[in-house]
């Protein structure tokens, strides 16, 4: 527990620091996290016996996150033209398989692309949250993280104190309905406090974001648990002592970020 707390504290400081140090650091840090999550995802898939195209996957990850990140940072026509390069990098995933001897080439291709959808696309949406009003504003991604952490912590504490009814025992035996509800309520409370300092949305809208994060984030956690159980592994990696892998820490973000971005986009452009 002590190791977990120390690791979590320093990791949170680094994450928050990346937001406060400006758009370049923010983009670079979350590109790194994206690649680490993709690395862990591909590692898990390889353990299941599928030979994903790592090199082509990482090239596409950098291209997707980098190009959309640059468009957010500076919406210049040249970056829009460069987006067409993704047709070549994506084709490389298929072309690389021609030079491999494999009994299931399309499984390799499919899981290589799934890694991009599962890890890179969500982080691209999360990065875009900082630019949802046109210019860099760390309030949205920071608020997202604060509500996500509040939900996780609230679910853990209320689940330990009051948990009786299993939420989805087949995939996550420790999760309970009491913990789930407690996590959402505590995240909603954090959202109300955030609304007092970040006026970009009113309190009802911030609370709505918290509910989305609580519900969809928990769903993402369950889906990653289902995935890990299907290949008989406990953690996605060992980079974070006491926490497992990076993918374990961001499973909620991966599912919630695109939906939160969509919700906030329509709220701000209604």
Coordinates of C-alpha atoms in Angstrom, one line a residue:
X1 CA 0.0 0.0 0.0
X2 CA 2.9 2.4 0.8
X3 CA 4.6 1.7 -2.5
X4 CA 1.3 2.2 -4.3
X5 CA 0.7 5.5 -2.6
X6 CA 4.2 6.9 -3.3
X7 CA 4.1 5.8 -6.9
X8 CA 0.6 7.3 -7.4
X9 CA 1.6 10.6 -5.7
X10 CA 4.6 11.2 -7.9
X11 CA 2.8 10.1 -11.1
X12 CA 0.0 12.5 -10.4
X13 CA 2.4 15.4 -9.8
X14 CA 4.1 14.6 -13.2
X15 CA 0.7 14.4 -15.0
X16 CA -0.5 17.7 -13.5
X17 CA 2.8 19.3 -14.2
X18 CA 2.6 18.4 -17.8
X19 CA -0.6 20.4 -18.1
X20 CA 0.7 23.4 -16.3
X21 CA 3.9 23.6 -18.3
X22 CA 2.2 24.5 -21.5
X23 CA 1.0 22.9 -24.7
X24 CA 4.3 21.6 -26.0
X25 CA 5.1 19.7 -22.7
X26 CA 1.4 18.5 -22.6
X27 CA 1.5 17.1 -26.1
X28 CA 4.9 15.5 -25.6
X29 CA 4.0 13.8 -22.3
X30 CA 0.7 12.4 -23.5
X31 CA 2.3 11.2 -26.7
X32 CA 4.7 9.3 -24.5
X33 CA 1.8 7.9 -22.4
X34 CA 0.0 6.9 -25.6
X35 CA 3.0 4.9 -26.9
X36 CA 3.5 3.2 -23.5
X37 CA -0.2 2.1 -23.5
X38 CA 0.1 0.9 -27.0
X39 CA 3.3 -1.0 -26.1
X40 CA 1.6 -2.7 -23.2
X41 CA -1.5 -3.5 -25.4
X42 CA 0.7 -5.1 -28.1
X43 CA 2.6 -7.0 -25.4
X44 CA -0.6 -8.5 -24.1
X45 CA -1.8 -9.5 -27.6
X46 CA 1.6 -11.1 -28.3
X47 CA 1.2 -13.2 -25.2
X48 CA -2.1 -14.5 -26.6
X49 CA -0.2 -15.8 -29.6
X50 CA -0.9 -13.1 -32.2
X51 CA 2.0 -11.5 -34.0
X52 CA 1.0 -7.8 -34.2
X53 CA 2.9 -5.5 -36.5
X54 CA 4.6 -3.4 -33.7
X55 CA 6.7 -1.1 -35.9
X56 CA 3.8 -0.2 -38.2
X57 CA 1.6 0.3 -35.2
X58 CA 4.0 2.7 -33.5
X59 CA 4.6 4.7 -36.8
X60 CA 0.8 5.1 -37.1
X61 CA 0.4 6.0 -33.4
X62 CA 3.0 8.9 -33.7
X63 CA 1.4 10.0 -37.0
X64 CA -2.2 10.0 -35.7
X65 CA -1.5 11.6 -32.3
X66 CA 1.1 14.0 -33.7
X67 CA -0.8 15.3 -36.7
X68 CA -4.1 15.8 -34.9
X69 CA -2.1 17.4 -32.0
X70 CA -0.4 19.8 -34.3
X71 CA -3.8 20.8 -35.9
X72 CA -5.1 21.5 -32.4
X73 CA -2.0 23.5 -31.5
X74 CA -1.8 25.5 -34.8
X75 CA -4.5 24.9 -37.3
X76 CA -2.3 25.4 -40.4
X77 CA -3.3 24.0 -43.9
X78 CA -0.1 22.1 -44.2
X79 CA -1.1 19.8 -41.3
X80 CA -4.4 19.1 -42.9
X81 CA -2.6 18.1 -46.1
X82 CA -0.3 15.8 -44.1
X83 CA -3.3 13.9 -42.8
X84 CA -3.5 12.2 -46.2
X85 CA -0.1 10.6 -45.3
X86 CA -2.1 8.4 -42.9
X87 CA -3.4 6.5 -45.9
X88 CA 0.2 5.4 -46.6
X89 CA 1.1 4.6 -43.0
X90 CA -2.1 2.6 -42.5
X91 CA -1.5 0.7 -45.7
X92 CA 1.9 -0.2 -44.3
X93 CA 0.2 -2.3 -41.6
X94 CA -1.2 -4.5 -44.4
X95 CA 1.9 -4.4 -46.6
X96 CA 4.2 -5.4 -43.8
X97 CA 2.2 -8.6 -43.4
X98 CA 3.1 -9.7 -46.9
X99 CA 6.7 -10.2 -45.8
X100 CA 5.9 -12.3 -42.8
X101 CA 5.2 -16.0 -42.6
X102 CA 2.0 -16.3 -40.6
X103 CA -1.0 -18.6 -40.4
X104 CA -3.4 -15.7 -39.5
X105 CA -2.2 -12.5 -41.2
X106 CA -5.5 -10.7 -40.9
X107 CA -5.7 -11.4 -37.2
X108 CA -2.3 -9.7 -36.9
X109 CA -3.5 -6.8 -39.0
X110 CA -6.8 -6.6 -37.1
X111 CA -5.2 -6.5 -33.6
X112 CA -2.6 -4.0 -34.8
X113 CA -5.4 -1.6 -35.9
X114 CA -7.4 -2.4 -32.7
X115 CA -4.4 -1.2 -30.6
X116 CA -4.6 2.2 -32.4
X117 CA -8.3 2.4 -31.8
X118 CA -8.1 1.3 -28.2
X119 CA -5.2 3.5 -27.1
X120 CA -4.2 6.2 -29.6
X121 CA -7.6 7.5 -30.6
X122 CA -8.8 8.1 -27.0
X123 CA -5.6 10.0 -26.0
X124 CA -6.1 12.1 -29.1
X125 CA -9.5 13.1 -27.9
X126 CA -8.1 13.8 -24.4
X127 CA -5.4 16.0 -25.8
X128 CA -8.1 17.8 -27.9
X129 CA -10.0 18.7 -24.7
X130 CA -7.4 21.3 -24.0
X131 CA -8.2 23.1 -27.3
X132 CA -12.0 22.6 -27.3
X133 CA -12.5 26.3 -27.2
X134 CA -9.9 27.1 -29.8
X135 CA -6.9 28.0 -27.7
X136 CA -5.0 26.0 -25.1
X137 CA -6.8 25.8 -21.8
X138 CA -5.7 23.2 -19.3
X139 CA -8.9 23.5 -17.3
X140 CA -10.8 20.8 -19.3
X141 CA -8.2 18.0 -19.2
X142 CA -7.3 18.8 -15.6
X143 CA -10.9 18.8 -14.5
X144 CA -11.3 15.5 -16.4
X145 CA -8.4 13.9 -14.5
X146 CA -9.6 15.3 -11.1
X147 CA -13.1 13.8 -11.7
X148 CA -11.6 10.5 -12.9
X149 CA -9.4 10.2 -9.8
X150 CA -12.3 11.2 -7.5
X151 CA -14.4 8.5 -9.1
X152 CA -11.7 5.8 -8.7
X153 CA -10.9 6.8 -5.1
X154 CA -14.5 7.2 -4.1
X155 CA -15.4 3.8 -5.6
X156 CA -12.5 2.1 -3.8
X157 CA -13.3 3.7 -0.4
X158 CA -17.1 3.2 -0.5
X159 CA -16.7 -0.2 -1.9
X160 CA -14.4 -1.3 1.0
X161 CA -16.7 0.3 3.6
X162 CA -20.2 -0.6 2.2
X163 CA -19.7 -3.0 -0.7
X164 CA -22.0 -6.0 -0.6
X165 CA -23.6 -6.4 -4.0
X166 CA -21.2 -7.5 -6.8
X167 CA -21.2 -5.2 -9.9
X168 CA -19.8 -7.7 -12.5
X169 CA -18.3 -10.6 -10.6
X170 CA -17.4 -12.5 -13.7
X171 CA -14.9 -9.9 -14.8
X172 CA -14.0 -7.9 -11.7
X173 CA -14.9 -9.8 -8.4
X174 CA -13.9 -6.8 -6.2
X175 CA -16.2 -4.2 -7.7
X176 CA -19.6 -3.6 -6.1
X177 CA -22.7 -1.5 -6.9
X178 CA -22.2 0.4 -3.7
X179 CA -18.6 1.3 -4.7
X180 CA -19.8 2.2 -8.2
X181 CA -22.5 4.5 -6.9
X182 CA -20.2 6.0 -4.3
X183 CA -17.6 6.7 -6.9
X184 CA -20.0 8.5 -9.2
X185 CA -21.4 10.6 -6.3
X186 CA -17.9 11.6 -5.1
X187 CA -16.9 12.5 -8.7
X188 CA -20.1 14.6 -8.9
X189 CA -19.1 16.4 -5.7
X190 CA -15.7 17.1 -7.1
X191 CA -17.4 18.4 -10.3
X192 CA -19.4 20.9 -8.2
X193 CA -16.3 22.2 -6.6
X194 CA -14.6 22.5 -10.0
X195 CA -17.5 24.6 -11.2
X196 CA -16.7 27.2 -8.6
X197 CA -13.3 27.8 -10.0
X198 CA -13.7 26.8 -13.7
X199 CA -16.6 28.8 -15.2
X200 CA -16.3 27.4 -18.7
X201 CA -19.3 25.2 -17.9
X202 CA -22.0 25.6 -15.3
X203 CA -22.3 23.2 -12.3
X204 CA -25.0 21.0 -13.9
X205 CA -22.8 20.5 -17.0
X206 CA -19.7 19.7 -14.9
X207 CA -21.7 17.2 -12.9
X208 CA -23.0 15.7 -16.1
X209 CA -19.3 15.2 -17.2
X210 CA -18.6 13.6 -13.9
X211 CA -21.4 11.1 -14.3
X212 CA -20.2 10.3 -17.8
X213 CA -16.7 9.7 -16.5
X214 CA -18.0 7.5 -13.6
X215 CA -20.3 5.4 -15.7
X216 CA -18.2 5.0 -18.9
X217 CA -14.9 5.0 -17.0
X218 CA -16.1 2.0 -14.9
X219 CA -17.2 0.3 -18.1
X220 CA -13.8 0.8 -19.5
X221 CA -12.2 -0.7 -16.4
X222 CA -14.5 -3.8 -16.7
X223 CA -13.7 -4.2 -20.4
X224 CA -9.9 -4.1 -19.7
X225 CA -10.4 -6.7 -16.9
X226 CA -12.3 -8.9 -19.3
X227 CA -9.5 -8.5 -21.8
X228 CA -6.8 -9.4 -19.3
X229 CA -8.8 -12.4 -18.0
X230 CA -9.2 -13.7 -21.5
X231 CA -5.4 -14.0 -21.7
X232 CA -4.8 -14.9 -18.1
X233 CA -2.8 -11.9 -16.9
X234 CA -3.3 -9.8 -13.8
X235 CA -1.6 -6.5 -14.9
X236 CA -0.9 -5.0 -18.2
X237 CA 2.7 -4.3 -17.2
X238 CA 5.0 -3.4 -14.3
X239 CA 6.1 0.2 -15.0
X240 CA 4.2 1.6 -12.0
X241 CA 5.1 -0.2 -8.8
X242 CA 1.9 -1.1 -6.8
X243 CA -0.3 -0.1 -9.8
X244 CA 0.7 -2.4 -12.5
X245 CA 1.0 -1.0 -16.0
X246 CA 0.2 2.3 -17.6
X247 CA -2.8 0.7 -19.4
X248 CA -4.2 -0.3 -16.0
X249 CA -4.2 3.3 -14.8
X250 CA -5.8 4.7 -17.9
X251 CA -8.5 2.2 -18.8
X252 CA -11.2 4.6 -17.6
X253 CA -9.8 7.5 -19.6
X254 CA -9.6 5.5 -22.8
X255 CA -13.3 4.9 -22.9
X256 CA -14.5 8.1 -21.3
X257 CA -12.4 10.7 -23.1
X258 CA -14.1 10.5 -26.5
X259 CA -17.6 10.7 -25.0
X260 CA -16.7 13.6 -22.7
X261 CA -15.1 15.4 -25.6
X262 CA -18.3 14.9 -27.7
X263 CA -20.6 16.0 -24.9
X264 CA -18.5 19.2 -24.1
X265 CA -18.2 20.0 -27.8
X266 CA -22.0 20.0 -28.3
X267 CA -22.5 21.9 -25.1
X268 CA -20.2 24.7 -26.1
X269 CA -21.5 24.8 -29.7
X270 CA -25.2 24.5 -28.9

